């Protein structure tokens, strides 16, 4: 697990504030609009307790993160409530698979249809069942992907985060 210190987060957001960079969520990106600077800040996985621990820093800078959620079924009610609070405060809630598996390896062993049926679509459904809007973005666990996976996912969502600082979108 890689963890960024509270001080590093505050420093990053202070620099962004000093340079008047807006904070955006994946669902606000406009890839074919006029280019503009901004920061899209996201948390991945299944750690709402940790995300909540830096809530004061996010709030102080007006950051509305995107939360890419995996292992929803392993979280307890308190963790679901923490995610709900982020959402109610303006965060974007997006899927990150059911079990956080390496996508290319799963597809090689089980096929693309099995990956979509077992890992992707249920991760979308559990979030909509919990009352969140339909997915507009998806993040690969481990940033592990192939062109075939990208093409298939972009049939389901508008954005696919393929790595740190990398995002694909559906062509206009």
PDB file of C-alpha atoms in Angstrom:
ATOM      1  CA  UNK A   1       0.000   0.000   0.000  1.00  0.00           C
ATOM      2  CA  UNK A   2       1.365   3.390  -0.966  1.00  0.00           C
ATOM      3  CA  UNK A   3       0.311   6.181   1.338  1.00  0.00           C
ATOM      4  CA  UNK A   4       0.743   9.880   0.797  1.00  0.00           C
ATOM      5  CA  UNK A   5       1.318  11.877   3.960  1.00  0.00           C
ATOM      6  CA  UNK A   6      -1.171  14.455   5.187  1.00  0.00           C
ATOM      7  CA  UNK A   7       1.532  17.085   4.744  1.00  0.00           C
ATOM      8  CA  UNK A   8       2.094  16.097   1.107  1.00  0.00           C
ATOM      9  CA  UNK A   9      -1.645  16.257   0.383  1.00  0.00           C
ATOM     10  CA  UNK A  10      -1.970  19.659   1.993  1.00  0.00           C
ATOM     11  CA  UNK A  11       1.094  20.903   0.093  1.00  0.00           C
ATOM     12  CA  UNK A  12      -0.303  19.652  -3.241  1.00  0.00           C
ATOM     13  CA  UNK A  13      -3.660  21.300  -2.658  1.00  0.00           C
ATOM     14  CA  UNK A  14      -2.044  24.522  -1.422  1.00  0.00           C
ATOM     15  CA  UNK A  15      -0.018  24.700  -4.656  1.00  0.00           C
ATOM     16  CA  UNK A  16      -3.168  24.047  -6.682  1.00  0.00           C
ATOM     17  CA  UNK A  17      -4.975  26.795  -4.782  1.00  0.00           C
ATOM     18  CA  UNK A  18      -2.058  29.204  -5.250  1.00  0.00           C
ATOM     19  CA  UNK A  19      -2.241  28.571  -9.007  1.00  0.00           C
ATOM     20  CA  UNK A  20      -6.046  28.848  -9.077  1.00  0.00           C
ATOM     21  CA  UNK A  21      -6.489  25.314 -10.432  1.00  0.00           C
ATOM     22  CA  UNK A  22     -10.053  24.028 -10.138  1.00  0.00           C
ATOM     23  CA  UNK A  23     -10.751  20.636  -8.596  1.00  0.00           C
ATOM     24  CA  UNK A  24     -12.746  18.404 -10.925  1.00  0.00           C
ATOM     25  CA  UNK A  25     -14.232  14.924 -10.838  1.00  0.00           C
ATOM     26  CA  UNK A  26     -14.084  12.416 -13.662  1.00  0.00           C
ATOM     27  CA  UNK A  27     -17.763  13.009 -14.425  1.00  0.00           C
ATOM     28  CA  UNK A  28     -16.945  16.703 -15.064  1.00  0.00           C
ATOM     29  CA  UNK A  29     -14.236  16.156 -17.652  1.00  0.00           C
ATOM     30  CA  UNK A  30     -14.976  17.401 -21.155  1.00  0.00           C
ATOM     31  CA  UNK A  31     -12.339  15.867 -23.425  1.00  0.00           C
ATOM     32  CA  UNK A  32     -13.631  17.581 -26.554  1.00  0.00           C
ATOM     33  CA  UNK A  33     -14.329  20.943 -24.954  1.00  0.00           C
ATOM     34  CA  UNK A  34     -11.948  23.834 -24.628  1.00  0.00           C
ATOM     35  CA  UNK A  35      -8.767  22.631 -22.886  1.00  0.00           C
ATOM     36  CA  UNK A  36      -8.342  23.902 -19.342  1.00  0.00           C
ATOM     37  CA  UNK A  37      -6.113  23.210 -16.398  1.00  0.00           C
ATOM     38  CA  UNK A  38      -7.392  21.459 -13.303  1.00  0.00           C
ATOM     39  CA  UNK A  39      -6.843  18.632 -10.857  1.00  0.00           C
ATOM     40  CA  UNK A  40      -8.841  15.430 -10.721  1.00  0.00           C
ATOM     41  CA  UNK A  41      -8.152  13.777  -7.377  1.00  0.00           C
ATOM     42  CA  UNK A  42      -9.230  10.183  -6.794  1.00  0.00           C
ATOM     43  CA  UNK A  43      -9.078   7.513  -4.139  1.00  0.00           C
ATOM     44  CA  UNK A  44      -9.145   3.855  -5.163  1.00  0.00           C
ATOM     45  CA  UNK A  45     -10.111   0.608  -3.507  1.00  0.00           C
ATOM     46  CA  UNK A  46     -11.918  -0.055  -0.244  1.00  0.00           C
ATOM     47  CA  UNK A  47     -10.533   2.258   2.419  1.00  0.00           C
ATOM     48  CA  UNK A  48     -13.174   4.850   3.313  1.00  0.00           C
ATOM     49  CA  UNK A  49     -11.784   5.004   6.869  1.00  0.00           C
ATOM     50  CA  UNK A  50      -8.439   6.220   5.506  1.00  0.00           C
ATOM     51  CA  UNK A  51     -10.101   8.639   3.071  1.00  0.00           C
ATOM     52  CA  UNK A  52     -12.185  10.061   5.893  1.00  0.00           C
ATOM     53  CA  UNK A  53      -9.016  10.584   7.948  1.00  0.00           C
ATOM     54  CA  UNK A  54      -7.926  13.318   5.495  1.00  0.00           C
ATOM     55  CA  UNK A  55     -11.394  14.777   5.107  1.00  0.00           C
ATOM     56  CA  UNK A  56     -10.387  17.950   6.925  1.00  0.00           C
ATOM     57  CA  UNK A  57      -7.661  18.627   4.346  1.00  0.00           C
ATOM     58  CA  UNK A  58     -10.005  17.957   1.420  1.00  0.00           C
ATOM     59  CA  UNK A  59     -12.651  20.226   2.927  1.00  0.00           C
ATOM     60  CA  UNK A  60     -10.152  23.019   3.651  1.00  0.00           C
ATOM     61  CA  UNK A  61      -9.249  23.146  -0.046  1.00  0.00           C
ATOM     62  CA  UNK A  62     -12.678  22.421  -1.509  1.00  0.00           C
ATOM     63  CA  UNK A  63     -11.578  19.106  -3.039  1.00  0.00           C
ATOM     64  CA  UNK A  64     -14.391  16.819  -4.179  1.00  0.00           C
ATOM     65  CA  UNK A  65     -12.653  13.527  -4.900  1.00  0.00           C
ATOM     66  CA  UNK A  66     -13.711  10.729  -7.163  1.00  0.00           C
ATOM     67  CA  UNK A  67     -13.925   7.456  -5.213  1.00  0.00           C
ATOM     68  CA  UNK A  68     -13.243   4.333  -7.274  1.00  0.00           C
ATOM     69  CA  UNK A  69     -14.828   1.573  -5.178  1.00  0.00           C
ATOM     70  CA  UNK A  70     -13.941  -2.115  -5.055  1.00  0.00           C
ATOM     71  CA  UNK A  71     -14.922  -4.914  -2.643  1.00  0.00           C
ATOM     72  CA  UNK A  72     -18.171  -3.153  -1.711  1.00  0.00           C
ATOM     73  CA  UNK A  73     -19.523  -6.422  -0.338  1.00  0.00           C
ATOM     74  CA  UNK A  74     -16.648  -6.650   2.175  1.00  0.00           C
ATOM     75  CA  UNK A  75     -17.301  -3.203   3.666  1.00  0.00           C
ATOM     76  CA  UNK A  76     -19.472  -2.740   6.725  1.00  0.00           C
ATOM     77  CA  UNK A  77     -22.358  -0.323   7.205  1.00  0.00           C
ATOM     78  CA  UNK A  78     -20.102   2.315   8.767  1.00  0.00           C
ATOM     79  CA  UNK A  79     -17.816   2.276   5.718  1.00  0.00           C
ATOM     80  CA  UNK A  80     -20.805   2.495   3.378  1.00  0.00           C
ATOM     81  CA  UNK A  81     -21.973   5.494   5.427  1.00  0.00           C
ATOM     82  CA  UNK A  82     -18.570   7.166   5.019  1.00  0.00           C
ATOM     83  CA  UNK A  83     -18.809   6.750   1.245  1.00  0.00           C
ATOM     84  CA  UNK A  84     -22.376   8.102   1.332  1.00  0.00           C
ATOM     85  CA  UNK A  85     -21.170  11.171   3.243  1.00  0.00           C
ATOM     86  CA  UNK A  86     -18.507  11.832   0.610  1.00  0.00           C
ATOM     87  CA  UNK A  87     -21.201  11.560  -2.067  1.00  0.00           C
ATOM     88  CA  UNK A  88     -23.589  13.872  -0.233  1.00  0.00           C
ATOM     89  CA  UNK A  89     -20.762  16.396  -0.005  1.00  0.00           C
ATOM     90  CA  UNK A  90     -20.211  16.292  -3.783  1.00  0.00           C
ATOM     91  CA  UNK A  91     -17.828  13.395  -4.433  1.00  0.00           C
ATOM     92  CA  UNK A  92     -18.183  11.231  -7.524  1.00  0.00           C
ATOM     93  CA  UNK A  93     -18.604   7.481  -6.788  1.00  0.00           C
ATOM     94  CA  UNK A  94     -17.350   5.139  -9.536  1.00  0.00           C
ATOM     95  CA  UNK A  95     -16.623   1.389  -9.937  1.00  0.00           C
ATOM     96  CA  UNK A  96     -13.248  -0.342  -9.601  1.00  0.00           C
ATOM     97  CA  UNK A  97     -14.349  -4.026 -10.026  1.00  0.00           C
ATOM     98  CA  UNK A  98     -15.768  -6.514  -7.542  1.00  0.00           C
ATOM     99  CA  UNK A  99     -12.603  -8.282  -6.320  1.00  0.00           C
ATOM    100  CA  UNK A 100      -9.727  -5.991  -7.473  1.00  0.00           C
ATOM    101  CA  UNK A 101      -8.187  -8.528  -9.851  1.00  0.00           C
ATOM    102  CA  UNK A 102      -5.585  -8.071 -12.592  1.00  0.00           C
ATOM    103  CA  UNK A 103      -7.825  -7.664 -15.636  1.00  0.00           C
ATOM    104  CA  UNK A 104      -5.565  -9.100 -18.386  1.00  0.00           C
ATOM    105  CA  UNK A 105      -4.787 -12.197 -16.321  1.00  0.00           C
ATOM    106  CA  UNK A 106      -8.471 -12.722 -15.534  1.00  0.00           C
ATOM    107  CA  UNK A 107      -9.397 -12.358 -19.212  1.00  0.00           C
ATOM    108  CA  UNK A 108      -6.602 -14.758 -20.256  1.00  0.00           C
ATOM    109  CA  UNK A 109      -7.845 -17.390 -17.802  1.00  0.00           C
ATOM    110  CA  UNK A 110     -11.608 -16.885 -18.110  1.00  0.00           C
ATOM    111  CA  UNK A 111     -12.381 -14.778 -21.185  1.00  0.00           C
ATOM    112  CA  UNK A 112     -13.561 -11.225 -21.738  1.00  0.00           C
ATOM    113  CA  UNK A 113     -17.233 -12.034 -21.219  1.00  0.00           C
ATOM    114  CA  UNK A 114     -16.473 -13.605 -17.826  1.00  0.00           C
ATOM    115  CA  UNK A 115     -14.492 -10.539 -16.763  1.00  0.00           C
ATOM    116  CA  UNK A 116     -17.344  -8.260 -17.707  1.00  0.00           C
ATOM    117  CA  UNK A 117     -19.952 -10.537 -16.085  1.00  0.00           C
ATOM    118  CA  UNK A 118     -17.995 -11.372 -12.919  1.00  0.00           C
ATOM    119  CA  UNK A 119     -15.981  -8.234 -12.184  1.00  0.00           C
ATOM    120  CA  UNK A 120     -17.131  -5.183 -14.115  1.00  0.00           C
ATOM    121  CA  UNK A 121     -20.897  -5.140 -14.441  1.00  0.00           C
ATOM    122  CA  UNK A 122     -21.600  -6.224 -10.840  1.00  0.00           C
ATOM    123  CA  UNK A 123     -19.308  -3.423  -9.615  1.00  0.00           C
ATOM    124  CA  UNK A 124     -21.487  -0.971 -11.565  1.00  0.00           C
ATOM    125  CA  UNK A 125     -24.715  -2.556 -10.341  1.00  0.00           C
ATOM    126  CA  UNK A 126     -23.853  -2.612  -6.632  1.00  0.00           C
ATOM    127  CA  UNK A 127     -23.235   1.136  -6.702  1.00  0.00           C
ATOM    128  CA  UNK A 128     -26.471   1.949  -8.552  1.00  0.00           C
ATOM    129  CA  UNK A 129     -28.327  -0.405  -6.177  1.00  0.00           C
ATOM    130  CA  UNK A 130     -26.862   1.638  -3.312  1.00  0.00           C
ATOM    131  CA  UNK A 131     -28.375   4.783  -4.840  1.00  0.00           C
ATOM    132  CA  UNK A 132     -25.428   6.272  -6.728  1.00  0.00           C
ATOM    133  CA  UNK A 133     -25.756   7.551 -10.313  1.00  0.00           C
ATOM    134  CA  UNK A 134     -24.832   5.232 -13.188  1.00  0.00           C
ATOM    135  CA  UNK A 135     -21.096   4.922 -13.761  1.00  0.00           C
ATOM    136  CA  UNK A 136     -19.396   7.439 -16.024  1.00  0.00           C
ATOM    137  CA  UNK A 137     -15.820   6.297 -15.309  1.00  0.00           C
ATOM    138  CA  UNK A 138     -13.954   3.113 -14.468  1.00  0.00           C
ATOM    139  CA  UNK A 139     -10.447   2.601 -13.034  1.00  0.00           C
ATOM    140  CA  UNK A 140      -8.472  -0.592 -13.597  1.00  0.00           C
ATOM    141  CA  UNK A 141      -7.055  -2.250 -10.510  1.00  0.00           C
ATOM    142  CA  UNK A 142      -3.260  -2.015 -10.638  1.00  0.00           C
ATOM    143  CA  UNK A 143      -3.669   0.129 -13.810  1.00  0.00           C
ATOM    144  CA  UNK A 144      -3.420  -3.233 -15.588  1.00  0.00           C
ATOM    145  CA  UNK A 145      -5.190  -3.178 -18.967  1.00  0.00           C
ATOM    146  CA  UNK A 146      -5.057  -3.987 -22.683  1.00  0.00           C
ATOM    147  CA  UNK A 147      -6.469  -2.267 -25.741  1.00  0.00           C
ATOM    148  CA  UNK A 148      -9.137  -4.979 -25.963  1.00  0.00           C
ATOM    149  CA  UNK A 149     -10.209  -4.258 -22.385  1.00  0.00           C
ATOM    150  CA  UNK A 150     -10.188  -0.508 -22.999  1.00  0.00           C
ATOM    151  CA  UNK A 151     -12.377  -0.886 -26.079  1.00  0.00           C
ATOM    152  CA  UNK A 152     -14.857  -3.066 -24.202  1.00  0.00           C
ATOM    153  CA  UNK A 153     -15.032  -0.812 -21.129  1.00  0.00           C
ATOM    154  CA  UNK A 154     -15.529   2.297 -23.250  1.00  0.00           C
ATOM    155  CA  UNK A 155     -18.749   0.696 -24.480  1.00  0.00           C
ATOM    156  CA  UNK A 156     -20.006   0.962 -20.878  1.00  0.00           C
ATOM    157  CA  UNK A 157     -18.558   4.235 -19.550  1.00  0.00           C
ATOM    158  CA  UNK A 158     -17.340   7.543 -20.866  1.00  0.00           C
ATOM    159  CA  UNK A 159     -13.890   7.464 -19.198  1.00  0.00           C
ATOM    160  CA  UNK A 160     -11.451   4.669 -18.381  1.00  0.00           C
ATOM    161  CA  UNK A 161      -8.518   5.500 -16.132  1.00  0.00           C
ATOM    162  CA  UNK A 162      -5.662   3.383 -17.392  1.00  0.00           C
ATOM    163  CA  UNK A 163      -2.840   4.613 -15.172  1.00  0.00           C
ATOM    164  CA  UNK A 164      -1.646   7.464 -13.045  1.00  0.00           C
ATOM    165  CA  UNK A 165      -2.471  10.596 -14.960  1.00  0.00           C
ATOM    166  CA  UNK A 166      -3.840   8.633 -17.917  1.00  0.00           C
ATOM    167  CA  UNK A 167      -7.451   8.498 -18.984  1.00  0.00           C
ATOM    168  CA  UNK A 168      -9.177   7.282 -22.143  1.00  0.00           C
ATOM    169  CA  UNK A 169     -12.517   8.536 -23.323  1.00  0.00           C
ATOM    170  CA  UNK A 170     -15.180   7.589 -25.813  1.00  0.00           C
ATOM    171  CA  UNK A 171     -14.486   9.369 -29.117  1.00  0.00           C
ATOM    172  CA  UNK A 172     -16.990  12.050 -30.136  1.00  0.00           C
TER     173      UNK A 172
END
